CSV table of C-alpha atoms in Angstrom, one decimal:
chain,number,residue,atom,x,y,z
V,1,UNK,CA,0.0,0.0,0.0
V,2,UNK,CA,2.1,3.3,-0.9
V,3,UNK,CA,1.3,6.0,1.6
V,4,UNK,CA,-1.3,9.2,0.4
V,5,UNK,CA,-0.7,12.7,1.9
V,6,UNK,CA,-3.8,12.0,4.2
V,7,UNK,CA,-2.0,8.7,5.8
V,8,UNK,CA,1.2,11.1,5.7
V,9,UNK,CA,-0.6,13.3,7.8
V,10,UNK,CA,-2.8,11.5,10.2
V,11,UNK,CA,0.8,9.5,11.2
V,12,UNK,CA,2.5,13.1,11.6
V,13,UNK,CA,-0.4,13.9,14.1
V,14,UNK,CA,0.0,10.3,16.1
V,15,UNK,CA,3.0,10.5,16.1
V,16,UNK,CA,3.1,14.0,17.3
V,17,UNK,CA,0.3,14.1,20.0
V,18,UNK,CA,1.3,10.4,21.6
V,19,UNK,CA,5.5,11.5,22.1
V,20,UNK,CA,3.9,14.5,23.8
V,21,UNK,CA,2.8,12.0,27.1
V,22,UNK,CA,6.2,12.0,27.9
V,23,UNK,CA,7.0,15.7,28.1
V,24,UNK,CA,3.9,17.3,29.3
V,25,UNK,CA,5.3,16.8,33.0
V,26,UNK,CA,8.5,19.2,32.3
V,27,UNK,CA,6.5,22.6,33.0
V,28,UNK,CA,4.9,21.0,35.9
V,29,UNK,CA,7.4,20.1,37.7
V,30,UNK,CA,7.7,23.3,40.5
V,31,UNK,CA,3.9,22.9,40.7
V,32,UNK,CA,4.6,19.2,41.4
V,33,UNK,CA,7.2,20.0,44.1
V,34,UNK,CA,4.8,22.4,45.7
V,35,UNK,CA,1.7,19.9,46.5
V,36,UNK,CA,4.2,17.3,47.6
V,37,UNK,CA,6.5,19.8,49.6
V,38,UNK,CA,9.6,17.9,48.0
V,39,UNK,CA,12.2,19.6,46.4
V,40,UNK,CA,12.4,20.5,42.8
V,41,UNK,CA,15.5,18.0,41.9
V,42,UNK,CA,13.3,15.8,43.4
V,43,UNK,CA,9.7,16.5,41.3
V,44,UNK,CA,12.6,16.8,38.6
V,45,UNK,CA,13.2,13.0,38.8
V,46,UNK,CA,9.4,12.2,37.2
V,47,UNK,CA,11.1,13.5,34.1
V,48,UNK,CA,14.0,11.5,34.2
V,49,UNK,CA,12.2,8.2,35.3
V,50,UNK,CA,9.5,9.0,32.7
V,51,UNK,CA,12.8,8.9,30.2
V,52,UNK,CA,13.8,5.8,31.6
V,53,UNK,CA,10.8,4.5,30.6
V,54,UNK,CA,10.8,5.2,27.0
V,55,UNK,CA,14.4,3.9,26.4
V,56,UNK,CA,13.3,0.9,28.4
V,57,UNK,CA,10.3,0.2,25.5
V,58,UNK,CA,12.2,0.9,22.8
V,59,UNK,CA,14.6,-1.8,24.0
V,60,UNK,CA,11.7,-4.2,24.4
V,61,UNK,CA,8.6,-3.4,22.6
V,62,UNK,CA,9.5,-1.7,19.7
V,63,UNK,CA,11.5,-4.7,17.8
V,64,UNK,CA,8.4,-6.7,18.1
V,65,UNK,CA,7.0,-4.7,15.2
V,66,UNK,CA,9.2,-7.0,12.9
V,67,UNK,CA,7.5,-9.5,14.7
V,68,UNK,CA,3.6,-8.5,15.4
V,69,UNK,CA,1.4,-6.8,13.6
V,70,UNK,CA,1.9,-3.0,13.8
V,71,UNK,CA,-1.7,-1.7,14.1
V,72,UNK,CA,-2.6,-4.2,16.6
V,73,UNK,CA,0.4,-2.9,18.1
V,74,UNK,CA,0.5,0.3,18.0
V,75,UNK,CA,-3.3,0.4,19.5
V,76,UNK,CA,-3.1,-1.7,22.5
V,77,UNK,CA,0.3,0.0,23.5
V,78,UNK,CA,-1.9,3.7,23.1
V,79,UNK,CA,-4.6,2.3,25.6
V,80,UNK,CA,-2.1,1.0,28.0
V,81,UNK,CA,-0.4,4.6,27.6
V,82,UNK,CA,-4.1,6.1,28.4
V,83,UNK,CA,-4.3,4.1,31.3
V,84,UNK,CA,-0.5,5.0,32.6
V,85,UNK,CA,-1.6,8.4,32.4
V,86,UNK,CA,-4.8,8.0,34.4
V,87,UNK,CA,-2.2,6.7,36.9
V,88,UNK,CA,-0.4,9.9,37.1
V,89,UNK,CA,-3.6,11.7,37.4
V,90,UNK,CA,-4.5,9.9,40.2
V,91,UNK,CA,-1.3,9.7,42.3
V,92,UNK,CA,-1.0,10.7,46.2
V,93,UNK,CA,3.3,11.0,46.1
V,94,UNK,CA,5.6,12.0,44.4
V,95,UNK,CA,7.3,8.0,44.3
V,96,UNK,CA,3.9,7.0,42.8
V,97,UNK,CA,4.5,9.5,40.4
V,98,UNK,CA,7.7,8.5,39.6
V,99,UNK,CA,6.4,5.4,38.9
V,100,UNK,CA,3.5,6.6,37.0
V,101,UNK,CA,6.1,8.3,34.5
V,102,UNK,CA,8.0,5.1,33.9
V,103,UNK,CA,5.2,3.2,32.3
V,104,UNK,CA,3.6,6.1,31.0
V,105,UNK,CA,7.3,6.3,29.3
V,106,UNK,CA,7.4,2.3,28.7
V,107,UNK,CA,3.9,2.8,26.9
V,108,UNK,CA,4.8,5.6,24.9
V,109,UNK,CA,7.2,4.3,22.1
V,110,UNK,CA,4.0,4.4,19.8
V,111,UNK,CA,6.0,7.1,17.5
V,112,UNK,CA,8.9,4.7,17.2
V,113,UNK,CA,6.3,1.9,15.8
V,114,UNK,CA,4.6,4.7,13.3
V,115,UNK,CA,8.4,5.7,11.8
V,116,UNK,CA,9.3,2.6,10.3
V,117,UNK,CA,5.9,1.3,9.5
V,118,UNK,CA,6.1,5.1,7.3
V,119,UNK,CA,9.6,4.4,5.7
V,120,UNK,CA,8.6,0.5,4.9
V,121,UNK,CA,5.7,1.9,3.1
V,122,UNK,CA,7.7,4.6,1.0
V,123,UNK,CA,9.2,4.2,-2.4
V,124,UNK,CA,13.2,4.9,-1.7
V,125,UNK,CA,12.8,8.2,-4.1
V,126,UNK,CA,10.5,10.0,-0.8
V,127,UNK,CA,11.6,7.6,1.9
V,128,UNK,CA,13.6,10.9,3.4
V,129,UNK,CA,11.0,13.7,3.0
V,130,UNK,CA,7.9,11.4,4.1
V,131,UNK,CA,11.0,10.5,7.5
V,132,UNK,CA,11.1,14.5,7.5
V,133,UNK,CA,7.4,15.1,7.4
V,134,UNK,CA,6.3,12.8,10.3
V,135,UNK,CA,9.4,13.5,12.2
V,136,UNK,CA,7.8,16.8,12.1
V,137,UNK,CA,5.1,16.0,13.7
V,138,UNK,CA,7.2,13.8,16.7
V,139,UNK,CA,9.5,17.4,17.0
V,140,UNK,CA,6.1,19.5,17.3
V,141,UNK,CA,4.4,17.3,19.8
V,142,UNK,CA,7.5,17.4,21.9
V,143,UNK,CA,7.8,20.9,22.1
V,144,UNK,CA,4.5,22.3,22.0
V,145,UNK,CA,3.6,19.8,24.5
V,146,UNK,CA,5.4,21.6,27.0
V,147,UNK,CA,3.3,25.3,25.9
V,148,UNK,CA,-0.1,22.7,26.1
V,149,UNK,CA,1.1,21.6,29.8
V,150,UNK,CA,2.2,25.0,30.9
V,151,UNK,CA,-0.6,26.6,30.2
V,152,UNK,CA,-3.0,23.8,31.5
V,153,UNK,CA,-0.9,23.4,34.8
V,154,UNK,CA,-1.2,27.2,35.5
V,155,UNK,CA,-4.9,27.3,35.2
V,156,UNK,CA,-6.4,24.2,36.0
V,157,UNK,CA,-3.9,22.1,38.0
V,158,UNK,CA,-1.4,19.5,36.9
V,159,UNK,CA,-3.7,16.8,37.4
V,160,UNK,CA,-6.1,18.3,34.5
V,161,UNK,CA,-3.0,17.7,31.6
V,162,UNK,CA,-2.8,14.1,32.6
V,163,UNK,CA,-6.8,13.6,32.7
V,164,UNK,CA,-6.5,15.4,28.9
V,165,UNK,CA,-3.6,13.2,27.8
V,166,UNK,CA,-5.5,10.3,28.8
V,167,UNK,CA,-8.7,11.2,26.6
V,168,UNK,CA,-6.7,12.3,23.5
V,169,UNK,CA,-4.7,8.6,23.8
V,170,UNK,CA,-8.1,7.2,23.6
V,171,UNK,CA,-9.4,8.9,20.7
V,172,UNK,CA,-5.6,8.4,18.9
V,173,UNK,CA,-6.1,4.5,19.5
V,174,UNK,CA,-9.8,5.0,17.6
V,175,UNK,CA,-8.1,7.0,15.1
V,176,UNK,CA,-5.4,4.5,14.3
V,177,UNK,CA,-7.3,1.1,14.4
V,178,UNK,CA,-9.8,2.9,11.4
V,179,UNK,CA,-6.9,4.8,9.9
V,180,UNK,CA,-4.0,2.2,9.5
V,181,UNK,CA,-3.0,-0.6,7.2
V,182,UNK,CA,-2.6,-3.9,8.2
V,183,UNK,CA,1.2,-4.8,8.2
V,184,UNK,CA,2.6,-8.7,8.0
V,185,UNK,CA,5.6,-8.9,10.3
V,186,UNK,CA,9.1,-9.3,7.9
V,187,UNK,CA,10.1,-11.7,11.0
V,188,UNK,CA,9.4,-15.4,12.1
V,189,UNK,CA,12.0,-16.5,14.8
V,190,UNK,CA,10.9,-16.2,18.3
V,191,UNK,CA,11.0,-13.1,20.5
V,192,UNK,CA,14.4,-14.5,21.8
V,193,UNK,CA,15.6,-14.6,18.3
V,194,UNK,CA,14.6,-11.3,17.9
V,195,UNK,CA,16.4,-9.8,20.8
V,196,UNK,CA,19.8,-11.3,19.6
V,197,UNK,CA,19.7,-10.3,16.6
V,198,UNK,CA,19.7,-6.6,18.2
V,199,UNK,CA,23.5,-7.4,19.6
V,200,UNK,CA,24.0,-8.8,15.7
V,201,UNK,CA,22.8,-5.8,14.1
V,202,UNK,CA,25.2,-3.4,16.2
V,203,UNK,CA,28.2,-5.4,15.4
V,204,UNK,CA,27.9,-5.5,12.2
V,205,UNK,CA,26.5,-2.0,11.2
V,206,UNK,CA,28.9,0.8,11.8
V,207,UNK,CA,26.7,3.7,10.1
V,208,UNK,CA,23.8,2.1,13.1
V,209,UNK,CA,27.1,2.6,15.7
V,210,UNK,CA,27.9,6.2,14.8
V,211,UNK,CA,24.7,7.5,13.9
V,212,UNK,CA,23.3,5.6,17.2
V,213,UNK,CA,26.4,7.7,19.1
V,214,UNK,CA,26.1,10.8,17.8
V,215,UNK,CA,22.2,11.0,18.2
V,216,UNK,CA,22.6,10.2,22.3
V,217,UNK,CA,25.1,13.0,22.8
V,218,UNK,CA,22.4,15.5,20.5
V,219,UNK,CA,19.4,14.2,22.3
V,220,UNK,CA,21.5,14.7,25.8
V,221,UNK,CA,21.8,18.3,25.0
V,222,UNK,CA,18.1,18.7,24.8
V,223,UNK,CA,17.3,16.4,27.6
V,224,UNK,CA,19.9,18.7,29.7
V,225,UNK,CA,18.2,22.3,28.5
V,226,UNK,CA,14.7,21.4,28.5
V,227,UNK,CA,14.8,19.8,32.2
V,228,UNK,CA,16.7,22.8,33.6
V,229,UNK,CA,15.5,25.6,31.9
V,230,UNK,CA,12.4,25.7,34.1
V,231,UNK,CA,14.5,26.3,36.7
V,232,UNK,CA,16.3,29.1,34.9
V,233,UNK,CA,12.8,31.1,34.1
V,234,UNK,CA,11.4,30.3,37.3
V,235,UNK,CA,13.8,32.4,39.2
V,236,UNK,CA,15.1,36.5,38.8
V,237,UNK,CA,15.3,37.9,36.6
V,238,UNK,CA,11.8,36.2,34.7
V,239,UNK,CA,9.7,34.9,37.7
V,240,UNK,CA,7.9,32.8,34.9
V,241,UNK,CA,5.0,30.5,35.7
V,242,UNK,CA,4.8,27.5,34.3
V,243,UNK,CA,2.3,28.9,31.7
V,244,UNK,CA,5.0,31.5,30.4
V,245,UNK,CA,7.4,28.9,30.9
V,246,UNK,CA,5.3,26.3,28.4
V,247,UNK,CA,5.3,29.1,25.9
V,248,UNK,CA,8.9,28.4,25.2
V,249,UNK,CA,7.5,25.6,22.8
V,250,UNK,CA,6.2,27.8,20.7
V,251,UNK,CA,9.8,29.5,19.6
V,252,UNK,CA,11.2,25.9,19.4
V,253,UNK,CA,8.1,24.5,17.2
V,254,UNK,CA,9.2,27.1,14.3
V,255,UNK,CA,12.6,25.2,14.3
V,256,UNK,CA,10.8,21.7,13.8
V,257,UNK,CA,8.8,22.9,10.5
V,258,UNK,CA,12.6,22.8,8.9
V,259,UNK,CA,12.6,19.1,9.2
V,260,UNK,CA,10.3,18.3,5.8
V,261,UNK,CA,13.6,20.2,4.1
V,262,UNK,CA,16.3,18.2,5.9
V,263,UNK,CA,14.9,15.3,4.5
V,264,UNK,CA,14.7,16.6,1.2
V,265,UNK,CA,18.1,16.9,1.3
V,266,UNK,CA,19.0,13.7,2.6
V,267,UNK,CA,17.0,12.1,-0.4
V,268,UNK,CA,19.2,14.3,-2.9
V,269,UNK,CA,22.1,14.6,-1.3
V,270,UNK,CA,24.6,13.1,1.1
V,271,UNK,CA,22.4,13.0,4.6
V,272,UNK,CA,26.0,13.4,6.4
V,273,UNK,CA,26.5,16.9,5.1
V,274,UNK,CA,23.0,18.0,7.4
V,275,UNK,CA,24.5,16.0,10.8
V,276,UNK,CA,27.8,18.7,10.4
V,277,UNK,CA,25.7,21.4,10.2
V,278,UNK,CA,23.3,20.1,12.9
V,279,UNK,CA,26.2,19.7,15.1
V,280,UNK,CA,27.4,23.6,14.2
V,281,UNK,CA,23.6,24.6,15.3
V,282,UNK,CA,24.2,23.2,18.6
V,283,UNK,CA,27.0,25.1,19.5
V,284,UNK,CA,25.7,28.2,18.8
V,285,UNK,CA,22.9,27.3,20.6
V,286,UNK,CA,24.3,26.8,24.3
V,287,UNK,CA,27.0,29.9,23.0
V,288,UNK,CA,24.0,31.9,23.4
V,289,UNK,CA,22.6,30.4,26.3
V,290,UNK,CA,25.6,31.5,28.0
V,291,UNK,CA,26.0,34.9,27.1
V,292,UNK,CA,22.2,35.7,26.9
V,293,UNK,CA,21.2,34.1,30.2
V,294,UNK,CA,19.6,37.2,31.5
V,295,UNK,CA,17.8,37.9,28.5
V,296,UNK,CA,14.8,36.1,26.7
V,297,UNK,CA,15.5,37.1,23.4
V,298,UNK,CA,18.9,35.3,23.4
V,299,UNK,CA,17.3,32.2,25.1
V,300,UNK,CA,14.4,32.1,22.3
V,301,UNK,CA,17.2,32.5,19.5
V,302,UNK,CA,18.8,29.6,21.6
V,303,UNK,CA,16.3,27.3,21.3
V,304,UNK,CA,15.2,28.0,18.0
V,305,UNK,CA,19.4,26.8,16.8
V,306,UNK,CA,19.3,23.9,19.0
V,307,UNK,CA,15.9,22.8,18.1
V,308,UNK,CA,17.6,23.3,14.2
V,309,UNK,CA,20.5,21.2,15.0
V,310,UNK,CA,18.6,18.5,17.0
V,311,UNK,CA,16.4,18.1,13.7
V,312,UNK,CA,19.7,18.5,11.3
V,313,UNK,CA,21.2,15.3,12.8
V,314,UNK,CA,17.7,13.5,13.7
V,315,UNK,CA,15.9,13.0,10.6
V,316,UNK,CA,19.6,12.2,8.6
V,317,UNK,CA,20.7,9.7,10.5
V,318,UNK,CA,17.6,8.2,11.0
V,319,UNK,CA,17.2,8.2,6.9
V,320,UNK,CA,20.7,6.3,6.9
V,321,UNK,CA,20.1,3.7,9.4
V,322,UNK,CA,16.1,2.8,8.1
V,323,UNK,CA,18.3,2.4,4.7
V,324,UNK,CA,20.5,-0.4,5.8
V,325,UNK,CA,18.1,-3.5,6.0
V,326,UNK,CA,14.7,-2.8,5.1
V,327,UNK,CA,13.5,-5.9,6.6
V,328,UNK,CA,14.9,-5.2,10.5
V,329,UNK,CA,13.5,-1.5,10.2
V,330,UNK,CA,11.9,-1.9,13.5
V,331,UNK,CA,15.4,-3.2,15.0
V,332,UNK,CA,17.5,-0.7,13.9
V,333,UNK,CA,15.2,1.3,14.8
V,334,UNK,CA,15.0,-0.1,18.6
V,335,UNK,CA,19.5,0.2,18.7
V,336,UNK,CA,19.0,3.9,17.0
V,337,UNK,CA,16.5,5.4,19.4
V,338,UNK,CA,17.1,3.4,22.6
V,339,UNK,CA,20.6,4.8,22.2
V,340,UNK,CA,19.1,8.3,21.6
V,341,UNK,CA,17.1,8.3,24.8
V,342,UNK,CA,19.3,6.4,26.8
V,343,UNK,CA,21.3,9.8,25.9
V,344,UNK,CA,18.2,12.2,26.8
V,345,UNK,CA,17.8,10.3,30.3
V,346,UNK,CA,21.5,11.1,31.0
V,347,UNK,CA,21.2,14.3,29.9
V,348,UNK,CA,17.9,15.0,32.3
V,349,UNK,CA,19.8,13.6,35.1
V,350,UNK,CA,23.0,15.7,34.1
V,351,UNK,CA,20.8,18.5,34.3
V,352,UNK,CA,19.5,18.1,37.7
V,353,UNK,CA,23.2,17.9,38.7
V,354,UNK,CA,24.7,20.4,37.6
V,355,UNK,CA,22.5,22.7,38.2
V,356,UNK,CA,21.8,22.1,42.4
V,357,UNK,CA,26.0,22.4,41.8
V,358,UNK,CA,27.0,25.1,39.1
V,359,UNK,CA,23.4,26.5,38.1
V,360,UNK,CA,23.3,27.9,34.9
V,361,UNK,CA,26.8,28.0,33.8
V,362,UNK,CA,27.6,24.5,35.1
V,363,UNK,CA,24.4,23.7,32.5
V,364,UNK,CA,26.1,25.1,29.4
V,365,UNK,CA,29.2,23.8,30.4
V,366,UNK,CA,27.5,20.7,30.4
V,367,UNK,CA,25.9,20.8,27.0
V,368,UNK,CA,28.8,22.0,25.3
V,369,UNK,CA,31.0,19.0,26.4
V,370,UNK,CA,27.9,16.9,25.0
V,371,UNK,CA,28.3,18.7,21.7
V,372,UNK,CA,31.9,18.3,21.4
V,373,UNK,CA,31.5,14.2,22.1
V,374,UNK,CA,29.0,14.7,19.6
V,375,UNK,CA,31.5,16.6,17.0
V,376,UNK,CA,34.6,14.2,17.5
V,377,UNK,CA,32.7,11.1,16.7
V,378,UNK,CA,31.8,12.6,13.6
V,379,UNK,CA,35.4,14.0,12.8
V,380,UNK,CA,37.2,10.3,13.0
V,381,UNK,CA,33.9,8.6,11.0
V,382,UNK,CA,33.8,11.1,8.5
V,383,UNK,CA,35.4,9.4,5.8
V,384,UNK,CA,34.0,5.5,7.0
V,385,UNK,CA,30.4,6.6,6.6
C-alpha cells in the first residue's frame, strides 16, 4: 500500500500528540514540588524516570514490530499509555508518580512503531522527505507539549494535563485502528531470536554505531536544556510560571517545521553533510545560552538553533540507518532510538546535577561537552560513513 498525503498526515499527528505523554510533565514540575512539599531536583526525577521508561520500550517493545502486527500494536500500547496516564492523574506522592512516569514512558514508544511502519511503506525516491514530514510531527508534539502543559498546569492544575492526555490517547487509539494498514511482520523467529539479533545488528552496522552515538550526545543536549531551563525562568530575573514557561514551545516548534527540508536533502544529497551542520547549530545554541542568560530574546534565539540542530542530525541519520536492511527497520530502529534516549535520560539527570551544583553556567558547560563528544565522533567517522 504506498502512503497518500492523508495517511502522511494522520501519522504526523500520532506521532506528534502520543510523544507528547512524555513531556507534558516538564513545565509541571515546581507545581509538582509544591503539593508534595519535595524539592524541585526531586519532582525533577518524574522527568528523568519517565525517560527511563521510553528507552526501556524501545529496547523491548519496539523490535516486536518486525514481529507483530503493527496496528494491533501500536493500538493496545496507546490504551495502555491512556491508562499510565490516568495513573499519574490519580497519584497521592511523588514516588507513585515517579512510577506513573516510567510506564507512561514504557507505553509511549508508539511514535517509534509509526516511523518505520512510514519508511517500509515509502518508495526509496521520498523515503527521506515522508521520515522529514512525520518526524515533524514527533519534534512538534515534543515541544509544543510543553506550551499545552504550561498553560493547562497554570490554570487548571497539573492533574487536568494528565486527565486530557489520557482522553486524546483514547481517541488516537480510535483514530489509528480505522486509519492504519494492516502490516505482516518481515520476522518469524521467536521473541528471543529477535532480541539477539539486536546485539548482531550493532556489530555488524557501523553507520547504526555512529549514527546511534552521535544521536545520544544531541538528544542529551536537549534532555539537559529542557529539564533545567524551568528552573532558569522560574527564578530572577523572569519569575515565569509554568504557563510563560510552556510558551517556550512555541519558539522551538518554528525550528521543527525545517525538518520536511532536511529530509529533502537527505533524499538528494549526502544526509551526512545536514549531521555537520546540525552539530554547528548546537554550538551556537548553548553559546547563546551563556552569554544571553539574563535575556529572553537570546534564550528564544537559543532554542530555535538547538531545536535546528537537533532536527539537522535526527531526521539524517535516521534516513541512513532505516536504509540499511529494510526488513529489521523496527530493530535498527530499537538500537538507534534506545541509544538516543538512553542519551536524553543522562542528559535530564546531568541537568538536575549540575544545576543544584553550578546552576546555569555549570548547565552550558554541560551541554557543550555533549556537543563536542558529539563533534569528535563525527570528525574520525567522517570518511568511514
Amino acid at each position: 500500500m504506498a502512503l497518500s498525503k492523508w495517511n502522511i498526515a494522520i501519522m504526523a499527528l500520532c506521532t506528534g500528540l502520543i510523544v507528547a505523554n512524555i513531556y507534558y510533565s516538564q513545565p509541571l514540575m515546581v507545581l509538582m514540588s509544591e503539593e508534595f512539599k519535595v524539592s524541585e531536583s526531586n519532582a525533577g526525577q518524574v522527568t528523568f524516570f519517565t525517560q527511563v521508561g521510553y528507552a526501556l520500550g524501545l529496547l523491548f517493545c519496539v523490535p516486536l514490530g518486525d514481529m507483530l502486527e503493527k496496528r494491533k500494536q501500536i493500538v493496545i500500547m496507546t490504551l495502555a499509555s491512556a491508562g499510565a496516564l490516568i495513573v499519574s492523574a490519580l497519584s497521592q506522592s511523588i514516588d507513585m508518580l515517579k512510577a506513573a512516569g516510567l510506564l507512561i514512558g514504557f507505553t509511549s514508544v508508539v511514535p517509534q512503531l509509526i516511523l518505520p511502519l512510514a519508511a517500509t511503506l515509502s518508495t526509496n525516491e521520498n523515503r527521506g522527505k515522508v521520515i522529514g514530514i512525520v518526524t515533524s510531527g514527533l519534534l512538534i508534539g515534543i515541544l509544543l507539549s510543553r506550551t499545552l502543559s504550561g498553560i493547562v498546569g497554570h490554570h487548571f492544575g497539573w492533574r487536568a494535563m494528565f486527565w486530557i492526555a489520557a482522553g486524546i490517547s483514547i481517541f488516537l487509539a480510535i483514530l489509528m485502528f480505522f486509519s492504519f494498514p494492516k502490516s505482516e511482520p518481515a520476522f518469524k523467529g521467536h521473541y528471543g531470536d529477535l532480541m539477539r539479533s539486536l546485539l548482531t545488528l550493532i556489530k555488524e552496522q557501523p553507520v547504526l554505531r555512529e549514527a546511534a552515538a552521535i544521536n545520544a550526545c544531541c538528544f542529551g543536549v536537549f534532555g539537559l536544556f529542557w529539564t533545567t531551563v524551568v528552573f532558569l525562568l522560574s527564578e530572577a530575573p523572569f519569575h515565569y510560571g509554568s504557563d510563560k514557561i510552556g510558551m517556550m514551545g512555541l519558539a522551538a516548534a518554528a525550528g521543527a517545521l525545517g525538518a520536511p527540508l532536511v529530509g529533502r536533502i537527505a533524499d538528494k544529497k549526502n544526509p551526512r553533510i545536514a549531521i555537520g551542520y546540525g552539530i554547528g547549530f548546537l554550538f551556537l545554541g548553548y553559546f547563546l545560552f551563556y552569554v544571553f542568560s539574563a535575556n529572553i530574546i537570546g534564550i528564544i534565539a537559543g532554542i530555535i538553533a538547538i531545536d535546528l540542530g537537533v532536527q539537522a542530525i535526527h531526521v539524517s541519520n535516521q534516513t541512513r540507518v532505516y536504509a540499511l536492511i529494510p526488513s529489521a527497520r523496527n530493530r535498527l530502529n530499537t538500537v538507534y532510538m534506545t541509544a538516543s534516549f538512553i542519551g536524553t535520560s543522562l542528559g535530564s539527570g546531568i541537568g538536575l546535577w549540575v544545576w543544584a551544583v553550578g546552576r546555569w553556567t555549570g548547565v552550558c558547560i554541560a551541554g557543550t561537552i555533549l556537543i563536542s563528544i558529539a563533534a569528535v565522533i563525527y570528525l574520525l567517522t567522517y570518511k568511514k560513513n
